[in-house]
Amino acid sequence: MKKDLEKEKQLAAKEAVKYLSDNKIIGLGTGSTIYYAIKEIAELVKNGLQIQAVPTSDKTQELAISLGIPIIDINTIDTIDITIDGADEFTKDLTLIKGGGGALLREKIVASMTKEEIIIADSSKYVGKLGKFKLPIEVIPFASKYVHSKIRDLQGEGNIRFIQNRPFLTDEGNYIIDVDFGFITNPPELSHALTGIEGVVGHGLFINLAPKVINDDIIVFEK
């Protein structure tokens, strides 16, 4: 039987928002799955839930404001209580690839400030090993050629992401290089290598940042 992935996203979103409570600061991720969570949160706010939200992208912020979710500036707080975000791939040990929506840098900053990160994803995002989805790497435009060459040294093949015949720009004004490393056998080692390249401001490997994934209805993977 063919799976209804959109229904899975909706069900995962409904389950994730059960973890929210009054007077919390909530991180809002970016992407098609998180759209459903933001809609659910907006209904809760309409019905009296008292929260403030930190969006991980301009697009998420616009959606949240349009639905009446209160926004707080990330630079006025020290921690975030709960963040709900998505993933492009995740494994059983809860290592993720993120960044398909282009918000990986802000998403990683928000995740790093968060006490409890909840990832919601449909069943197609669960993999035995990361790497079928190309790894997004955010780079400053000035260093894009240099970073490209260093990525090749790491046996990666990538291209700058284009939208409508122009380089895609992140909310921070950077490029994204989507890189095929094949299956990633050692994510921590690759993460360390990428972080050491001058001009890389972030990459889509999320390691030890997500203790909970809600997937395929209400199946929960936890550390």
Coordinates of N, CA and C in Angstrom, one line a residue, residues 1-95:
M1 N 0.8 -1.2 0.0 CA 0.0 0.0 0.0 C 0.9 1.3 0.0
K2 N 0.6 2.2 -0.9 CA 1.3 3.4 -1.0 C 1.1 4.3 0.3
K3 N 2.2 4.8 0.8 CA 2.2 5.6 2.0 C 1.7 7.0 1.7
D4 N 0.9 7.6 2.6 CA 0.5 9.0 2.4 C 1.5 9.8 3.2
L5 N 2.5 10.3 2.6 CA 3.6 11.0 3.3 C 3.1 12.4 3.9
E6 N 2.2 13.0 3.2 CA 1.6 14.3 3.7 C 0.8 14.0 5.0
K7 N 0.1 12.9 5.0 CA -0.7 12.6 6.2 C 0.3 12.2 7.4
E8 N 1.4 11.6 7.1 CA 2.4 11.3 8.1 C 2.9 12.6 8.7
K9 N 3.2 13.5 7.9 CA 3.7 14.8 8.3 C 2.7 15.5 9.3
Q10 N 1.5 15.5 8.9 CA 0.4 16.1 9.7 C 0.3 15.4 11.1
L11 N 0.4 14.1 11.1 CA 0.2 13.3 12.3 C 1.5 13.5 13.2
A12 N 2.6 13.6 12.6 CA 3.8 13.8 13.4 C 3.8 15.2 14.0
A13 N 3.3 16.2 13.3 CA 3.2 17.6 13.8 C 2.2 17.6 15.0
K14 N 1.1 16.9 14.8 CA 0.1 16.9 15.9 C 0.7 16.3 17.2
E15 N 1.5 15.3 17.0 CA 2.1 14.6 18.2 C 3.2 15.6 18.8
A16 N 3.9 16.2 18.0 CA 5.0 17.1 18.5 C 4.5 18.2 19.3
V17 N 3.4 18.8 18.9 CA 2.9 20.0 19.7 C 2.4 19.7 21.0
K18 N 2.2 18.4 21.3 CA 1.7 17.9 22.6 C 2.8 18.2 23.7
Y19 N 4.0 18.4 23.3 CA 5.1 18.7 24.2 C 5.1 20.2 24.6
L20 N 4.3 21.0 24.0 CA 4.4 22.4 24.3 C 3.5 22.8 25.5
S21 N 3.9 23.8 26.3 CA 3.2 24.3 27.4 C 3.4 25.8 27.6
D22 N 2.6 26.4 28.4 CA 2.6 27.8 28.6 C 4.0 28.3 29.1
N23 N 4.2 29.6 28.7 CA 5.4 30.3 29.1 C 6.7 29.7 28.7
K24 N 6.7 29.1 27.5 CA 7.9 28.5 26.9 C 8.3 29.3 25.7
I25 N 9.6 29.3 25.4 CA 10.2 29.8 24.2 C 10.3 28.6 23.2
I26 N 9.8 28.8 22.1 CA 9.7 27.7 21.1 C 10.4 28.0 19.9
G27 N 11.3 27.1 19.4 CA 12.0 27.3 18.2 C 11.2 26.7 17.0
L28 N 11.0 27.4 16.0 CA 10.2 27.0 14.8 C 11.2 26.7 13.6
G29 N 11.2 25.5 13.2 CA 12.0 25.1 12.1 C 11.5 25.6 10.7
T30 N 12.1 25.1 9.7 CA 11.8 25.5 8.3 C 11.5 24.3 7.4
G31 N 10.6 24.4 6.5 CA 10.3 23.3 5.6 C 8.9 22.9 5.5
S32 N 8.6 21.9 4.6 CA 7.3 21.5 4.3 C 6.6 20.8 5.5
T33 N 7.4 20.0 6.2 CA 6.9 19.3 7.4 C 6.5 20.3 8.5
I34 N 7.4 21.3 8.7 CA 7.2 22.2 9.8 C 6.0 23.1 9.6
Y35 N 5.6 23.3 8.3 CA 4.4 24.1 8.0 C 3.2 23.5 8.8
Y36 N 3.1 22.2 8.9 CA 2.0 21.6 9.6 C 2.1 21.9 11.1
A37 N 3.3 21.8 11.6 CA 3.5 22.1 13.1 C 3.2 23.6 13.4
I38 N 3.6 24.5 12.5 CA 3.3 25.9 12.8 C 1.8 26.1 12.7
K39 N 1.1 25.5 11.8 CA -0.4 25.6 11.8 C -1.0 25.1 13.1
E40 N -0.5 24.0 13.6 CA -1.0 23.4 14.8 C -0.7 24.4 16.0
I41 N 0.5 24.9 16.0 CA 0.8 25.8 17.1 C 0.0 27.1 17.1
A42 N -0.3 27.6 15.9 CA -1.2 28.8 15.7 C -2.6 28.5 16.3
E43 N -3.1 27.3 16.1 CA -4.4 27.0 16.7 C -4.3 26.9 18.2
L44 N -3.2 26.4 18.7 CA -3.1 26.4 20.2 C -3.0 27.8 20.8
V45 N -2.2 28.7 20.1 CA -2.1 30.1 20.5 C -3.5 30.7 20.5
K46 N -4.2 30.5 19.4 CA -5.6 31.0 19.3 C -6.5 30.6 20.5
N47 N -6.2 29.4 20.9 CA -7.0 28.8 22.0 C -6.4 29.1 23.4
G48 N -5.4 30.0 23.5 CA -4.9 30.5 24.8 C -3.5 30.1 25.2
L49 N -2.8 29.3 24.4 CA -1.4 28.9 24.7 C -0.5 30.1 24.7
Q50 N 0.2 30.3 25.8 CA 1.1 31.4 26.0 C 2.6 31.0 25.7
I51 N 3.0 31.4 24.5 CA 4.4 31.1 24.1 C 5.0 32.3 23.4
Q52 N 6.3 32.2 23.2 CA 7.0 33.1 22.2 C 7.9 32.2 21.3
A53 N 8.0 32.6 20.1 CA 8.7 31.7 19.1 C 9.9 32.4 18.5
V54 N 10.9 31.5 18.2 CA 12.1 31.9 17.5 C 12.1 31.2 16.2
P55 N 11.9 31.9 15.1 CA 11.9 31.3 13.8 C 13.3 31.1 13.2
T56 N 13.5 30.0 12.4 CA 14.8 29.7 11.9 C 15.0 30.3 10.5
S57 N 14.0 31.0 9.9 CA 14.1 31.6 8.6 C 13.1 32.7 8.5
D58 N 13.4 33.6 7.5 CA 12.5 34.7 7.2 C 11.1 34.2 6.8
K59 N 11.1 33.1 6.0 CA 9.9 32.5 5.6 C 9.0 32.0 6.7
T60 N 9.7 31.3 7.7 CA 9.0 30.8 8.8 C 8.5 31.9 9.7
Q61 N 9.2 33.0 9.8 CA 8.8 34.1 10.6 C 7.6 34.8 10.0
E62 N 7.6 34.9 8.7 CA 6.4 35.5 8.0 C 5.2 34.7 8.2
L63 N 5.3 33.4 8.1 CA 4.2 32.5 8.3 C 3.7 32.6 9.7
A64 N 4.6 32.5 10.7 CA 4.2 32.6 12.1 C 3.5 33.9 12.4
I65 N 4.0 35.0 12.0 CA 3.4 36.3 12.2 C 2.0 36.3 11.6
S66 N 1.9 35.8 10.4 CA 0.6 35.8 9.7 C -0.5 35.0 10.4
L67 N 0.0 34.0 11.2 CA -1.0 33.2 11.9 C -1.1 33.6 13.4
G68 N -0.5 34.7 13.8 CA -0.7 35.2 15.1 C 0.2 34.6 16.2
I69 N 1.3 34.0 15.8 CA 2.2 33.4 16.8 C 3.2 34.5 17.2
P70 N 3.3 34.8 18.5 CA 4.3 35.9 19.0 C 5.7 35.5 18.7
I71 N 6.5 36.4 18.2 CA 7.9 36.2 17.9 C 8.8 36.9 18.9
I72 N 9.9 36.3 19.2 CA 10.9 37.0 20.1 C 12.3 37.0 19.4
D73 N 13.0 38.0 19.6 CA 14.4 38.1 19.0 C 15.3 37.2 19.7
I74 N 16.0 36.3 18.9 CA 16.9 35.3 19.5 C 18.0 36.0 20.3
N75 N 18.4 37.2 20.0 CA 19.5 37.9 20.7 C 19.0 38.5 22.0
T76 N 17.8 38.3 22.4 CA 17.3 38.8 23.7 C 17.1 37.6 24.7
I77 N 17.5 36.4 24.3 CA 17.3 35.2 25.2 C 18.6 34.4 25.3
D78 N 18.7 33.6 26.3 CA 19.8 32.7 26.5 C 19.6 31.3 26.0
T79 N 18.4 30.8 26.2 CA 18.0 29.4 25.8 C 16.7 29.4 25.2
I80 N 16.4 28.3 24.5 CA 15.1 28.0 23.9 C 14.6 26.7 24.6
D81 N 13.4 26.6 25.0 CA 12.9 25.5 25.7 C 12.7 24.2 24.8
I82 N 12.0 24.4 23.7 CA 11.7 23.3 22.8 C 11.7 23.9 21.4
T83 N 12.4 23.1 20.5 CA 12.4 23.4 19.0 C 11.7 22.3 18.3
I84 N 10.8 22.6 17.4 CA 10.3 21.6 16.5 C 10.8 21.9 15.1
D85 N 11.5 20.9 14.5 CA 12.1 21.1 13.2 C 11.9 19.8 12.4
G86 N 12.3 19.9 11.1 CA 12.3 18.7 10.2 C 13.7 18.2 9.9
A87 N 13.7 17.2 9.0 CA 15.0 16.7 8.6 C 14.9 16.1 7.2
D88 N 16.0 16.1 6.4 CA 16.0 15.6 5.1 C 16.3 14.1 5.1
E89 N 17.1 13.7 6.1 CA 17.4 12.3 6.4 C 17.7 12.2 7.9
F90 N 17.4 11.0 8.4 CA 17.8 10.7 9.8 C 18.1 9.2 9.9
T91 N 19.0 8.9 10.8 CA 19.3 7.5 11.1 C 18.8 7.1 12.5
K92 N 18.9 5.8 12.8 CA 18.4 5.3 14.1 C 19.2 5.9 15.2
D93 N 20.4 6.3 15.0 CA 21.2 7.0 16.1 C 21.0 8.5 16.2
L94 N 20.0 8.9 15.4 CA 19.5 10.3 15.4 C 20.6 11.3 14.9
T95 N 21.4 10.9 13.9 CA 22.2 11.8 13.2 C 21.4 12.2 11.9

